[in-house]
PDB file of C-alpha atoms in Angstrom:
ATOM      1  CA  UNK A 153     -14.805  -7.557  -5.764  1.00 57.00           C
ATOM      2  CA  UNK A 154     -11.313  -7.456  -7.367  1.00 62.00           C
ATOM      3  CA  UNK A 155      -8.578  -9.006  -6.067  1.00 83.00           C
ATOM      4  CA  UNK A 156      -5.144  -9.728  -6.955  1.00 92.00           C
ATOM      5  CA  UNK A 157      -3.663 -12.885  -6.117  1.00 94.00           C
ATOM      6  CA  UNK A 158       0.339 -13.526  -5.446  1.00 96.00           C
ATOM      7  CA  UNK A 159       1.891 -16.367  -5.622  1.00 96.00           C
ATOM      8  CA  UNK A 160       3.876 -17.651  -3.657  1.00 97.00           C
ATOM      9  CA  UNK A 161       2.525 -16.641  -0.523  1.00 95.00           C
ATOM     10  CA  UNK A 162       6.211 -17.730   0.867  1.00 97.00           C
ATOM     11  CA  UNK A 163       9.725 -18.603  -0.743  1.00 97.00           C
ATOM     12  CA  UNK A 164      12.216 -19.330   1.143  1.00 97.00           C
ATOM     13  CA  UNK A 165      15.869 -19.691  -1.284  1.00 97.00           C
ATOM     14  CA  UNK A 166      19.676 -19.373  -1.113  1.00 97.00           C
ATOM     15  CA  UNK A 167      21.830 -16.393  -2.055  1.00 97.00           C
ATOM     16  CA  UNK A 168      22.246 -16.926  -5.836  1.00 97.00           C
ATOM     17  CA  UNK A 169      19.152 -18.330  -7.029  1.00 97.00           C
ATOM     18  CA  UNK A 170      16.979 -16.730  -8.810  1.00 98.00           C
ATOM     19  CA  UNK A 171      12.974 -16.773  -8.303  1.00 97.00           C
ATOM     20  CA  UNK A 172       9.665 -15.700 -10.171  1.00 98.00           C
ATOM     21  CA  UNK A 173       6.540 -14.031  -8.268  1.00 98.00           C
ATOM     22  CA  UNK A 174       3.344 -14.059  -9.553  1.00 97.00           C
ATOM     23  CA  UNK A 175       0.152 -11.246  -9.402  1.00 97.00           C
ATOM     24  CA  UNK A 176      -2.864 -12.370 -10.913  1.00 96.00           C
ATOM     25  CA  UNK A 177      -6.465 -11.216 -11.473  1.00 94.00           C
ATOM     26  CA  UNK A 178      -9.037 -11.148 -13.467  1.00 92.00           C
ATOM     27  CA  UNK A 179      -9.705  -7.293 -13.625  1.00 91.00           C
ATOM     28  CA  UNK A 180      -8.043  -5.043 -15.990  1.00 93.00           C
ATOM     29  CA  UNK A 181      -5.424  -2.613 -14.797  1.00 93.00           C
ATOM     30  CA  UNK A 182      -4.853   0.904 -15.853  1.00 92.00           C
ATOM     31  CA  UNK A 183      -1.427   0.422 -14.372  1.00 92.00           C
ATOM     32  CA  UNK A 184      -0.148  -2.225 -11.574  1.00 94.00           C
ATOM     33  CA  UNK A 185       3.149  -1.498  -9.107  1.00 95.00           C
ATOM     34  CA  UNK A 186       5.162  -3.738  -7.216  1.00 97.00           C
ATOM     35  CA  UNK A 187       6.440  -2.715  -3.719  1.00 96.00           C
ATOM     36  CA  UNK A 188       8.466  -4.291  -0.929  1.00 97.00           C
ATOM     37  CA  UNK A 189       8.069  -3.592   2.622  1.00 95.00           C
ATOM     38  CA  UNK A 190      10.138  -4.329   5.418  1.00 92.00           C
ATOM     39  CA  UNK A 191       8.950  -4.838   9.302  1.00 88.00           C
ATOM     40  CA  UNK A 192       8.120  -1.768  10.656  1.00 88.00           C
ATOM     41  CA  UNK A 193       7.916   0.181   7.543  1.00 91.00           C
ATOM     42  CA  UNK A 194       5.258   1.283   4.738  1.00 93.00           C
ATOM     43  CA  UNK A 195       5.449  -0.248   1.222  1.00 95.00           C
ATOM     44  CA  UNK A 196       8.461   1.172  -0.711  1.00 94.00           C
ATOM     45  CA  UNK A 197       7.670   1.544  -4.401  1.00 93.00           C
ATOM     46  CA  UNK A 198       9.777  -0.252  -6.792  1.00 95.00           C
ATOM     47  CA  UNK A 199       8.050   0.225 -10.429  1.00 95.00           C
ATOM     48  CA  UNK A 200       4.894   1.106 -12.129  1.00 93.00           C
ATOM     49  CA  UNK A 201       4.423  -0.792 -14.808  1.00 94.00           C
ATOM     50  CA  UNK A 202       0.940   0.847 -17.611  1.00 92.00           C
ATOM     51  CA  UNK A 203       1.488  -0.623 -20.681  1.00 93.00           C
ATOM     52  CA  UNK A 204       0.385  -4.194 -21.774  1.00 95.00           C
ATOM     53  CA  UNK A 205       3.622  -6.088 -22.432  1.00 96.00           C
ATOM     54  CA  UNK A 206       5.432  -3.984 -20.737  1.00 96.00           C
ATOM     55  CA  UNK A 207       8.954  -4.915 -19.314  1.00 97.00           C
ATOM     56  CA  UNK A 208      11.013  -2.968 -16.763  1.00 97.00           C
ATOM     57  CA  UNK A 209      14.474  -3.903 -14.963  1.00 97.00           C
ATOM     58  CA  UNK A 210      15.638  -2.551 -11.819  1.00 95.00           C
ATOM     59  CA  UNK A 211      19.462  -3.804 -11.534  1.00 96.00           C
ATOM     60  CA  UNK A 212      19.036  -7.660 -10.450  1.00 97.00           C
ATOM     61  CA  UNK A 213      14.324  -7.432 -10.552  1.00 97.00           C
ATOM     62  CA  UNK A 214      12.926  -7.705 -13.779  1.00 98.00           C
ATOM     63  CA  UNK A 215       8.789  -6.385 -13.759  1.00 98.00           C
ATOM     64  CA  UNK A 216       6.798  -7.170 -16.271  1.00 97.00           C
ATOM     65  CA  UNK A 217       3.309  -6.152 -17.408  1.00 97.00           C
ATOM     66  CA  UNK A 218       1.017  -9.017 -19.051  1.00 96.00           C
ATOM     67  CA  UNK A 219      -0.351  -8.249 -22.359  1.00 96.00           C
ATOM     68  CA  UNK A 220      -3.952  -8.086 -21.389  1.00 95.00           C
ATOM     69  CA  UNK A 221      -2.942  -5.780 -18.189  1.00 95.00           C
ATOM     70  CA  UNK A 222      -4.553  -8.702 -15.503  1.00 95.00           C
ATOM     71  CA  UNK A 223      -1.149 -10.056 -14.626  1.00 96.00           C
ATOM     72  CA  UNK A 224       1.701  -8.959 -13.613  1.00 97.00           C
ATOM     73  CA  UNK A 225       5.352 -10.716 -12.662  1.00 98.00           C
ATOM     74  CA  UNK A 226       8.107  -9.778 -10.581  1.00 98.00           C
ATOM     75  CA  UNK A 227      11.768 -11.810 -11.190  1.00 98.00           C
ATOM     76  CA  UNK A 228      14.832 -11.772  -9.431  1.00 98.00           C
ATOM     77  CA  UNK A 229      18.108 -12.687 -10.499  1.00 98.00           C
ATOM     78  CA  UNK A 230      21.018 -13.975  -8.350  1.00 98.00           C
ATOM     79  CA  UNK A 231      19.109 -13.178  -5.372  1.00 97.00           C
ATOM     80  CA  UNK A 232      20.970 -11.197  -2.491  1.00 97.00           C
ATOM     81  CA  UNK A 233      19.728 -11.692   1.823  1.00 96.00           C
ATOM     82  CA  UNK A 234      19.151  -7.746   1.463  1.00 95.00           C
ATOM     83  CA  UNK A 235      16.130  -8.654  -1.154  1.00 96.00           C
ATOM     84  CA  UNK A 236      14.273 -10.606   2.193  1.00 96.00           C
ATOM     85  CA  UNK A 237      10.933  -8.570   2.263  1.00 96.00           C
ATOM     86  CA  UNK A 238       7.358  -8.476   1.242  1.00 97.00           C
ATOM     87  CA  UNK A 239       6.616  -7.884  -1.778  1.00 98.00           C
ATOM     88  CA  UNK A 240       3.279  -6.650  -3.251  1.00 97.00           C
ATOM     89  CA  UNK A 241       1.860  -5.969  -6.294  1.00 97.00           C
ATOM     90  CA  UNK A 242      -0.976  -3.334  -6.892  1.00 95.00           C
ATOM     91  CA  UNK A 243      -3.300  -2.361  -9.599  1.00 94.00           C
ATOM     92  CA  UNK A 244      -5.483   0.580 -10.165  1.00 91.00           C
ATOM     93  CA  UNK A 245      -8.325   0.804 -12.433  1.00 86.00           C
ATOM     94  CA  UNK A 246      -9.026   3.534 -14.612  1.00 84.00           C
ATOM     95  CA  UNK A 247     -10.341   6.716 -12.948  1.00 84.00           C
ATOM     96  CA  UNK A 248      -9.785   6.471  -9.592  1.00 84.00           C
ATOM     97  CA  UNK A 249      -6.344   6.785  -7.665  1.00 84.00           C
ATOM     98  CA  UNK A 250      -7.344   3.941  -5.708  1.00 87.00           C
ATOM     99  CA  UNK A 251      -4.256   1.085  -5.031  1.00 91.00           C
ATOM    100  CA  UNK A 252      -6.146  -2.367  -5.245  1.00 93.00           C
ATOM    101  CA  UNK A 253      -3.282  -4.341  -2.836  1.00 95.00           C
ATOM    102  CA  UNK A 254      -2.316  -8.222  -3.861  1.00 95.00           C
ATOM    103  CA  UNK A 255      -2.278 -10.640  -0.723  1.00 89.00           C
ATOM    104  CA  UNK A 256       1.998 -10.606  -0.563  1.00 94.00           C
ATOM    105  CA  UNK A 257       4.782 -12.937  -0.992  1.00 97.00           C
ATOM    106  CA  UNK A 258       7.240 -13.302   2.046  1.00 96.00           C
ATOM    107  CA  UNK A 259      10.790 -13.618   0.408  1.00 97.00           C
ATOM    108  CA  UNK A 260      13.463 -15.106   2.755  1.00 97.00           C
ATOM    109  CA  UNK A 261      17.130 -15.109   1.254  1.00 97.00           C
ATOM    110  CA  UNK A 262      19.349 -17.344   3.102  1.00 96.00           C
ATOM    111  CA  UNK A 263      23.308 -16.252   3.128  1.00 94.00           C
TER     112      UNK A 263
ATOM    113  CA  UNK B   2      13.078  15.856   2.110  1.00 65.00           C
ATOM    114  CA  UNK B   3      10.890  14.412   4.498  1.00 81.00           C
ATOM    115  CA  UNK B   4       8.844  11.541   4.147  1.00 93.00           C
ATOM    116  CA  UNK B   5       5.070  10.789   5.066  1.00 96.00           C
ATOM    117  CA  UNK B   6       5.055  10.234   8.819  1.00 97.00           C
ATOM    118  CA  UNK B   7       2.653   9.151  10.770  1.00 97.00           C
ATOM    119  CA  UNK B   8       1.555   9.375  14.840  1.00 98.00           C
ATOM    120  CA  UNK B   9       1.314   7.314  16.997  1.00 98.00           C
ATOM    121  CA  UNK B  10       3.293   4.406  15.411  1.00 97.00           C
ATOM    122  CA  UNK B  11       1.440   2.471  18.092  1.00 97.00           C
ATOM    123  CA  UNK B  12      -2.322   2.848  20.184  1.00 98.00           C
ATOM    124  CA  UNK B  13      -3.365  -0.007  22.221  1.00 98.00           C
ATOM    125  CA  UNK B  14      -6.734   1.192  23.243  1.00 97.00           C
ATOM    126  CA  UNK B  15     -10.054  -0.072  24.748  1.00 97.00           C
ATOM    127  CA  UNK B  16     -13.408  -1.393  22.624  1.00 97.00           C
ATOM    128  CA  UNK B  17     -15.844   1.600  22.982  1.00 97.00           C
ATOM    129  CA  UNK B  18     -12.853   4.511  22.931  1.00 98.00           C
ATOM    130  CA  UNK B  19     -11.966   6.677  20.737  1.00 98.00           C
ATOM    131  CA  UNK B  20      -8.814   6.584  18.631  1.00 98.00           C
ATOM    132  CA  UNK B  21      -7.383   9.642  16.689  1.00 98.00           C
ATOM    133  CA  UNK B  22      -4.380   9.233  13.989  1.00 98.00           C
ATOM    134  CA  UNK B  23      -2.527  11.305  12.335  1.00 98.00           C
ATOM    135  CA  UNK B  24      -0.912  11.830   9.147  1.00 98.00           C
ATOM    136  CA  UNK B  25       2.113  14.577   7.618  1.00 97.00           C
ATOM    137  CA  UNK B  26       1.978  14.169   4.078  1.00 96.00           C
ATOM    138  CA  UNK B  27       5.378  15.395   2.275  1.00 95.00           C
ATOM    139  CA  UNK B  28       5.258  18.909   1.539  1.00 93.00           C
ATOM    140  CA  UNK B  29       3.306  19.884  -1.372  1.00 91.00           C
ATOM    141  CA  UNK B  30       1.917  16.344  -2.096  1.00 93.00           C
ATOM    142  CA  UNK B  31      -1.696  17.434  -2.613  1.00 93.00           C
ATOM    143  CA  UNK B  32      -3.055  14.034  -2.726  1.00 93.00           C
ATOM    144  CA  UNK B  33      -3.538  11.931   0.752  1.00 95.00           C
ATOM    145  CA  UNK B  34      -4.687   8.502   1.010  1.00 95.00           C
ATOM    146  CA  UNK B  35      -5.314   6.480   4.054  1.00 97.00           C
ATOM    147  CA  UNK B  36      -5.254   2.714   3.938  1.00 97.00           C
ATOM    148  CA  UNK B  37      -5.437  -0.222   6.290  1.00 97.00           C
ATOM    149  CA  UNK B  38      -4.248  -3.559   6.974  1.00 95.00           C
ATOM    150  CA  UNK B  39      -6.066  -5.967   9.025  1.00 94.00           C
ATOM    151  CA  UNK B  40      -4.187  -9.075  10.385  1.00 86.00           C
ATOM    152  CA  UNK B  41      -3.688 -11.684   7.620  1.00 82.00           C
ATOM    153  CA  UNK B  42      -5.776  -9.509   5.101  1.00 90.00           C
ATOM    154  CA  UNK B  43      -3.806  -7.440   2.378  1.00 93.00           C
ATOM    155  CA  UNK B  44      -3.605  -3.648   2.365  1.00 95.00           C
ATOM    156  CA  UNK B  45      -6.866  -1.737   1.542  1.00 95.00           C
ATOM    157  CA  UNK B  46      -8.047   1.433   0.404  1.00 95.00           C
ATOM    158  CA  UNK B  47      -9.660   3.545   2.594  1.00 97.00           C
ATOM    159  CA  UNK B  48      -9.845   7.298   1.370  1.00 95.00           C
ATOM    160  CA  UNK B  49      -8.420   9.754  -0.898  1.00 94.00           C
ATOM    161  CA  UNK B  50      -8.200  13.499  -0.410  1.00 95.00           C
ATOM    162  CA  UNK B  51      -6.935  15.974  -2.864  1.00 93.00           C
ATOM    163  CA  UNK B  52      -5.891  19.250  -0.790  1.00 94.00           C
ATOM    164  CA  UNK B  53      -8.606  19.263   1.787  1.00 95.00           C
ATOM    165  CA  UNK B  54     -11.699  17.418  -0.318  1.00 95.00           C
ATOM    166  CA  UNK B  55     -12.448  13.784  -0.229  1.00 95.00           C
ATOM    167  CA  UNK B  56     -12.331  12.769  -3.678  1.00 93.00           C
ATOM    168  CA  UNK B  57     -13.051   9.075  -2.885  1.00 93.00           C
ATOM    169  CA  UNK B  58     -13.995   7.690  -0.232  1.00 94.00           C
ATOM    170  CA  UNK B  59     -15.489   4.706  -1.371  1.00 93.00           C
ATOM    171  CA  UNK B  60     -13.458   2.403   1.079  1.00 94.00           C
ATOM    172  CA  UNK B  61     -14.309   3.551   4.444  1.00 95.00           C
ATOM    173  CA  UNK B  62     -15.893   0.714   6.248  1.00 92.00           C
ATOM    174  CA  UNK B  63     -18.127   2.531   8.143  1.00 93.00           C
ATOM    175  CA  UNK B  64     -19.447   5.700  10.099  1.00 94.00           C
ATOM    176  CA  UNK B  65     -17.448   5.085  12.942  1.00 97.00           C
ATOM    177  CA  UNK B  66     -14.733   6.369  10.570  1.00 97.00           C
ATOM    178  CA  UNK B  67     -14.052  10.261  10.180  1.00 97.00           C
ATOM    179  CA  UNK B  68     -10.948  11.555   8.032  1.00 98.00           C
ATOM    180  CA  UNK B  69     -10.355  14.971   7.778  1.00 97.00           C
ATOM    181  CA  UNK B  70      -7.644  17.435   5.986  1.00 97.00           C
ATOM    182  CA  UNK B  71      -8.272  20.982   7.023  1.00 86.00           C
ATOM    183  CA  UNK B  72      -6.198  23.206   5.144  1.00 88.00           C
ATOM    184  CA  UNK B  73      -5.304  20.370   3.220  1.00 86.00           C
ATOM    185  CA  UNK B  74      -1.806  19.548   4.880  1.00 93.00           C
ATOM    186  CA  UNK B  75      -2.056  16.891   7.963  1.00 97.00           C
ATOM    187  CA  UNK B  76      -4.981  14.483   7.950  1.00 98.00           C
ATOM    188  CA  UNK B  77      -6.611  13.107  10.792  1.00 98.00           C
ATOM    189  CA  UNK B  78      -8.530   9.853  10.514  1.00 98.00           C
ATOM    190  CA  UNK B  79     -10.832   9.218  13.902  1.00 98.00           C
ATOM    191  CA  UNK B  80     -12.112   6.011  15.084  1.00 97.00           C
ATOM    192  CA  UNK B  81     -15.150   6.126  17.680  1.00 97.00           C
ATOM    193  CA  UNK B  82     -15.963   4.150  19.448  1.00 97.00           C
ATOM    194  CA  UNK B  83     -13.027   1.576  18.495  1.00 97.00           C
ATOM    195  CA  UNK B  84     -14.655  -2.014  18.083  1.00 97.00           C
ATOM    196  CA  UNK B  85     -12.202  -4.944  18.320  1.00 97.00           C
ATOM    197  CA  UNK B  86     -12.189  -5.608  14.349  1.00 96.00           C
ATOM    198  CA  UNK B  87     -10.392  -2.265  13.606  1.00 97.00           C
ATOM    199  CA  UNK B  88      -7.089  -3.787  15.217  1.00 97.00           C
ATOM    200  CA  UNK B  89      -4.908  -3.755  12.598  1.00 97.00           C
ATOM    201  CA  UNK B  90      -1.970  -1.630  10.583  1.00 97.00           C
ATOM    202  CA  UNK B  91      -3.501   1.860   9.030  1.00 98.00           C
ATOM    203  CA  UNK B  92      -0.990   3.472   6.137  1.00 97.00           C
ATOM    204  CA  UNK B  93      -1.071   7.200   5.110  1.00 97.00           C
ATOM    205  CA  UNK B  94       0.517   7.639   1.456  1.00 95.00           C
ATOM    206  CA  UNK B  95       1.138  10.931  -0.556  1.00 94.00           C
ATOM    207  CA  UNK B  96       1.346  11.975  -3.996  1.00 92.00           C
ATOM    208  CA  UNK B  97       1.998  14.932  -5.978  1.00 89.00           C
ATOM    209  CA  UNK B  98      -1.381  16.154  -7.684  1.00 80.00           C
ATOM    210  CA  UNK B  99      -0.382  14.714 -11.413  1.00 78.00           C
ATOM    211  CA  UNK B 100       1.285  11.768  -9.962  1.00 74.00           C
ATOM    212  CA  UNK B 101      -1.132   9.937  -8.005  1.00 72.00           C
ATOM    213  CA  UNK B 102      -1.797   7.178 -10.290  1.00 75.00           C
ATOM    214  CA  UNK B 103       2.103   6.440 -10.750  1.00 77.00           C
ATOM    215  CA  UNK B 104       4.199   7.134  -7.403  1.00 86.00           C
ATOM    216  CA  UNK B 105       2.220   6.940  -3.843  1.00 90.00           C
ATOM    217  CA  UNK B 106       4.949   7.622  -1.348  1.00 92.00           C
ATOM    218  CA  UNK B 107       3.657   5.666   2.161  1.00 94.00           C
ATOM    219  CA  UNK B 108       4.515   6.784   5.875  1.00 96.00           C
ATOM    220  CA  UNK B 109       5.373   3.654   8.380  1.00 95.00           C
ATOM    221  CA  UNK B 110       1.963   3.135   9.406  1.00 96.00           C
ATOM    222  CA  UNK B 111       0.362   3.038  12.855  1.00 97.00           C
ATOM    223  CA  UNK B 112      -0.327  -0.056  14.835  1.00 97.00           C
ATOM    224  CA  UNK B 113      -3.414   0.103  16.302  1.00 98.00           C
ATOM    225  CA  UNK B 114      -4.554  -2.714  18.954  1.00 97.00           C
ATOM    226  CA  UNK B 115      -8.673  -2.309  20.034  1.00 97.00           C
ATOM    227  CA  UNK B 116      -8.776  -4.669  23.347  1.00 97.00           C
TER     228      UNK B 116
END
């Protein structure tokens, strides 16, 4: 069974720091998306990431792809309250459109 | 433009009933997917149609499970009979027919509570 791990499962920080979240697995990715959802809401896509190595910046979130296409990281700079979500990673696998869903990280930004 | 949305947001229903959802796609997003979220589990794939056939539907968890897409706009996923287990959060996402494997586009979701 695949599975994509996150970590950490919860961060709690002040406005201005910055923070690192991890997806890991040991499958291989075709390509692998981060999302953030709020209560209430579906999964908002942020960036799809498909090629090993790949890096991708989104104002203050930098997303990058690891080289081998298992892992995956998510960093924010200087964060904000507004970036107080879930986030989750997701990888798909060659052939299929199927979304393989990473277990979260709960982001609290304190003002 | 609309987005995907979903009815109801919320069903609190019996074990044994039966449970229908539904799901708008945006308009001309030929690819559907359904996917759950059970409490304290992650999201997962349940089914994907493109216009009105099932082109995967490797991750329905059982018979008690029917999706359909007639015509190929609105989907309807029935449960029956609703056992206590299928309590959770069940996500309809869209796509256009070349970008499925890059942008999935996902309606609130639908609470569903089996009792």
């Amino acid at each position: 069974t695949q599975l994509l791990e996150q970590s950490p499962q919860f961060l709690s920080i002040q406005e201005g720091e910055n923070l690192t979240v991890y997806c890991n697995s040991s499958s291989v990715f075709s390509s692998l998306q981060w999302y953030r959802q709020e209560p209430g809401e579906g999964p908002v896509l942020l960036v799809t990431v498909v090629t090993g190595g790949e890096v991708k910046k989104l104002k203050r979130l930098t997303f990058q792809f690891g080289d081998a296409r298992k892992d995956s990281s998510l960093h924010i700079t200087a964060a904000q309250p507004g970036d107080t979500g879930l986030y989750l990673c997701a990888g798909r696998t060659s052939g299929t459109y199927k979304y393989i869903f990473g277990t979260g990280t709960r982001l609290k930004v304190l003002a | 433009e609309a987005g995907v949305t979903q009815f109801p947001s919320h069903s609190v229903i019996e074990k044994g009933q039966t449970v229908t959802l539904r799901c708008d796609p945006i308009s001309g997003h030929d690819n559907l997917y359904w996917y759950r979220r059970v409490m304290g589990k992650e999201i997962k794939f349940l089914l994907h149609f493109v216009k009105e056939s099932k082109q995967d539907e490797s991750g329905m968890p059982n018979n008690r499970f029917l999706a359909e897409r007639t015509g190929g706009t609105y989907s309807t996923l029935k449960v029956q009979p609703a056992e206590l287990e299928d309590s959770g959060v069940y996500f309809c996402a869209s796509s256009l027919r070349d970008r499925g494997a890059y942008e999935q586009y996902f309606g609130p979701g639908t609470r569903l509570t089996v009792t």
